[in-house]
Amino acid sequence: GENVEQHPSTLSVQEGDSAVIKCTYSDSASNYFPWYKQELGKGPQLIIDIRSNVGEKKDQRIAVTLNKTAKHFSLHITETQPEDSAVYFCAANPNRDDKIIFGKGTRLHILP
Amino acid sequence: NAGVTQTPKFRVLKTGQSMTLLCAQDMNHEYMYWYRQDPGMGLRLIHYSVGEGTTAKGEVPDGYNVSRLKKQNFLLGLESAAPSQTSVYFCASSGQGGSTLHFGNGTRLTVT
């Protein structure tokens, strides 16, 4: 089955700097890679996703890159702001399966 | 539009007791999922359903049962609660496999 590894587990970044979170996956059949943001006391919310036919996707300050050969994908947040402080999860979904498997999460702290 | 609603929000059980967690969605979604979230472990899939009357096992199904008698509801049952089942439980729904998950705000369960 699919296994998703996520690093780092904790990340502290000065406000205005960039943050990068990296994930690897094991199942080469996976073709959908979403990223979720979880704020305190709430359920995760989708912030961006990418499919395997695309190498990069951007949405304002957030971008995701995918390297299918190496089986890794990354989340990039530029010009970080205090409201970016949260837990971020990467996930993967194998094409032949209806499961979405999550990484263990990264707690992002934006320092003033 | 309520989205995904989980009840109860909090519950304390004694070892050996049983309970049912209820998840309801009003988006007419086919797919529904139950995850548990533990510190340092991320979100782990317990069971899921791809339509009314269907259920399937996820990554950590032992000790749990589920039912999907109505399309809008997905029930998670604990037959004989154990301290290892202390966790925050999240329900999610999606319109199809490999697409955006809409999460509820979770149920915090403590088993003493």
Short mmCIF file of N, CA, C and O in Angstrom, two decimals, chain A residues 32 36 38 41-44 46 49 51 89 93 97-105, chain B residues 31 33 35 37 40 42-43 45 48 50 57 59 90 97-101 103-105:
data_model
loop_
_atom_site.label_atom_id
_atom_site.label_comp_id
_atom_site.label_asym_id
_atom_site.label_seq_id
_atom_site.Cartn_x
_atom_site.Cartn_y
_atom_site.Cartn_z
N TYR A 32 -2.54 11.66 -7.55
CA TYR A 32 -3.18 12.86 -7.02
C TYR A 32 -2.54 13.18 -5.69
O TYR A 32 -2.43 12.30 -4.81
N TYR A 36 -3.12 19.84 2.72
CA TYR A 36 -4.15 20.35 3.61
C TYR A 36 -3.52 21.18 4.72
O TYR A 36 -2.43 20.89 5.19
N GLN A 38 -4.32 22.63 8.62
CA GLN A 38 -5.18 22.44 9.77
C GLN A 38 -4.90 23.50 10.82
O GLN A 38 -3.79 23.57 11.36
N GLY A 41 -8.04 23.29 16.50
CA GLY A 41 -9.43 23.00 16.82
C GLY A 41 -10.34 22.76 15.62
O GLY A 41 -11.55 22.62 15.77
N LYS A 42 -9.75 22.69 14.43
CA LYS A 42 -10.56 22.52 13.23
C LYS A 42 -10.11 21.32 12.42
O LYS A 42 -9.03 20.77 12.65
N GLY A 43 -10.93 20.93 11.47
CA GLY A 43 -10.53 19.88 10.55
C GLY A 43 -9.63 20.44 9.46
O GLY A 43 -9.62 21.64 9.20
N PRO A 44 -8.84 19.58 8.81
CA PRO A 44 -7.97 20.04 7.72
C PRO A 44 -8.77 20.60 6.55
O PRO A 44 -9.90 20.16 6.30
N LEU A 46 -8.30 21.74 2.35
CA LEU A 46 -7.46 21.70 1.15
C LEU A 46 -6.97 23.10 0.81
O LEU A 46 -7.75 24.05 0.78
N ASP A 49 -3.63 21.34 -4.69
CA ASP A 49 -3.40 19.95 -5.07
C ASP A 49 -2.76 19.91 -6.45
O ASP A 49 -2.76 20.91 -7.19
N ARG A 51 -1.91 17.03 -9.85
CA ARG A 51 -2.07 15.69 -10.43
C ARG A 51 -0.80 15.32 -11.18
O ARG A 51 0.00 16.19 -11.54
N PHE A 89 -0.46 19.08 6.04
CA PHE A 89 -0.38 17.66 5.70
C PHE A 89 -0.28 17.50 4.19
O PHE A 89 -1.04 18.12 3.44
N ASN A 93 -2.89 9.74 -3.41
CA ASN A 93 -4.02 8.86 -3.76
C ASN A 93 -3.63 8.01 -4.96
O ASN A 93 -3.45 8.54 -6.06
N ASP A 97 -7.16 3.25 -6.45
CA ASP A 97 -7.66 3.13 -5.09
C ASP A 97 -8.47 4.38 -4.72
O ASP A 97 -8.27 5.43 -5.30
N ASP A 98 -9.39 4.22 -3.76
CA ASP A 98 -10.17 5.37 -3.32
C ASP A 98 -9.66 5.94 -2.01
O ASP A 98 -10.25 6.85 -1.47
N LYS A 99 -8.56 5.39 -1.50
CA LYS A 99 -8.02 5.88 -0.25
C LYS A 99 -7.18 7.12 -0.51
O LYS A 99 -6.54 7.25 -1.55
N ILE A 100 -7.14 8.02 0.46
CA ILE A 100 -6.18 9.12 0.44
C ILE A 100 -5.34 8.96 1.70
O ILE A 100 -5.87 9.00 2.83
N ILE A 101 -4.03 8.75 1.51
CA ILE A 101 -3.12 8.46 2.62
C ILE A 101 -2.32 9.72 2.93
O ILE A 101 -1.73 10.33 2.03
N PHE A 102 -2.25 10.07 4.21
CA PHE A 102 -1.63 11.30 4.64
C PHE A 102 -0.24 11.08 5.21
O PHE A 102 0.07 10.01 5.76
N GLY A 103 0.60 12.12 5.10
CA GLY A 103 1.85 12.16 5.84
C GLY A 103 1.56 12.53 7.29
O GLY A 103 0.42 12.77 7.67
N LYS A 104 2.64 12.59 8.11
CA LYS A 104 2.45 12.81 9.53
C LYS A 104 2.30 14.26 9.92
O LYS A 104 2.05 14.56 11.09
N GLY A 105 2.46 15.17 8.98
CA GLY A 105 2.21 16.57 9.26
C GLY A 105 3.45 17.38 9.60
O GLY A 105 4.45 16.84 10.09
N TYR B 31 -18.54 9.57 -1.40
CA TYR B 31 -17.45 9.00 -0.63
C TYR B 31 -17.40 9.61 0.77
O TYR B 31 -17.49 10.83 0.92
N TYR B 33 -15.22 9.09 4.73
CA TYR B 33 -14.02 8.53 5.34
C TYR B 33 -14.01 8.82 6.84
O TYR B 33 -14.48 9.87 7.28
N TYR B 35 -11.02 9.11 9.79
CA TYR B 35 -9.60 9.16 10.14
C TYR B 35 -9.47 9.36 11.64
O TYR B 35 -10.34 9.93 12.28
N GLN B 37 -6.56 11.06 14.39
CA GLN B 37 -5.36 11.90 14.45
C GLN B 37 -4.74 11.80 15.83
O GLN B 37 -5.38 12.09 16.84
N GLY B 40 2.06 13.23 16.38
CA GLY B 40 3.20 12.62 15.70
C GLY B 40 2.85 11.53 14.72
O GLY B 40 3.74 10.96 14.08
N GLY B 42 0.02 11.85 12.45
CA GLY B 42 -0.73 12.36 11.31
C GLY B 42 -2.17 11.87 11.31
O GLY B 42 -2.74 11.55 12.36
N LEU B 43 -2.74 11.77 10.13
CA LEU B 43 -4.11 11.30 9.95
C LEU B 43 -4.05 9.88 9.39
O LEU B 43 -3.49 9.66 8.32
N LEU B 45 -6.22 6.50 8.17
CA LEU B 45 -7.53 6.10 7.68
C LEU B 45 -8.01 4.84 8.41
O LEU B 45 -7.33 3.82 8.43
N TYR B 48 -13.60 3.49 5.20
CA TYR B 48 -14.18 4.44 4.27
C TYR B 48 -15.32 3.78 3.51
O TYR B 48 -15.54 2.56 3.61
N VAL B 50 -17.53 4.07 -0.37
CA VAL B 50 -17.62 4.67 -1.71
C VAL B 50 -19.05 4.83 -2.16
O VAL B 50 -19.31 5.18 -3.32
N LYS B 57 -12.04 -1.31 4.54
CA LYS B 57 -11.05 -1.07 5.58
C LYS B 57 -9.97 -0.11 5.11
O LYS B 57 -9.57 -0.13 3.95
N GLU B 59 -6.27 1.92 6.90
CA GLU B 59 -4.96 1.53 7.43
C GLU B 59 -5.04 0.92 8.82
O GLU B 59 -4.25 0.03 9.16
N PHE B 90 -11.76 12.28 12.87
CA PHE B 90 -12.25 13.17 11.83
C PHE B 90 -13.00 12.37 10.77
O PHE B 90 -12.53 11.34 10.30
N GLY B 97 -13.56 9.60 -5.74
CA GLY B 97 -12.24 9.21 -5.28
C GLY B 97 -11.18 10.11 -5.88
O GLY B 97 -11.32 10.58 -7.00
N GLY B 98 -10.13 10.36 -5.12
CA GLY B 98 -9.04 11.18 -5.62
C GLY B 98 -9.46 12.63 -5.86
O GLY B 98 -9.03 13.26 -6.83
N SER B 99 -10.26 13.16 -4.99
CA SER B 99 -10.66 14.56 -5.10
C SER B 99 -10.70 15.19 -3.70
O SER B 99 -10.38 14.54 -2.72
N THR B 100 -11.11 16.43 -3.63
CA THR B 100 -11.05 17.19 -2.39
C THR B 100 -11.84 16.52 -1.27
O THR B 100 -13.00 16.16 -1.45
N LEU B 101 -11.18 16.39 -0.12
CA LEU B 101 -11.86 15.91 1.08
C LEU B 101 -12.38 17.11 1.86
O LEU B 101 -11.67 18.10 2.07
N PHE B 103 -13.64 18.03 5.49
CA PHE B 103 -13.57 17.48 6.84
C PHE B 103 -14.56 18.14 7.78
O PHE B 103 -14.87 19.34 7.66
N GLY B 104 -15.01 17.35 8.78
CA GLY B 104 -15.71 17.92 9.91
C GLY B 104 -14.69 18.48 10.90
O GLY B 104 -13.48 18.43 10.65
N ASN B 105 -15.16 18.98 12.02
CA ASN B 105 -14.27 19.59 13.00
C ASN B 105 -13.80 18.63 14.09
O ASN B 105 -13.14 19.04 15.04
#
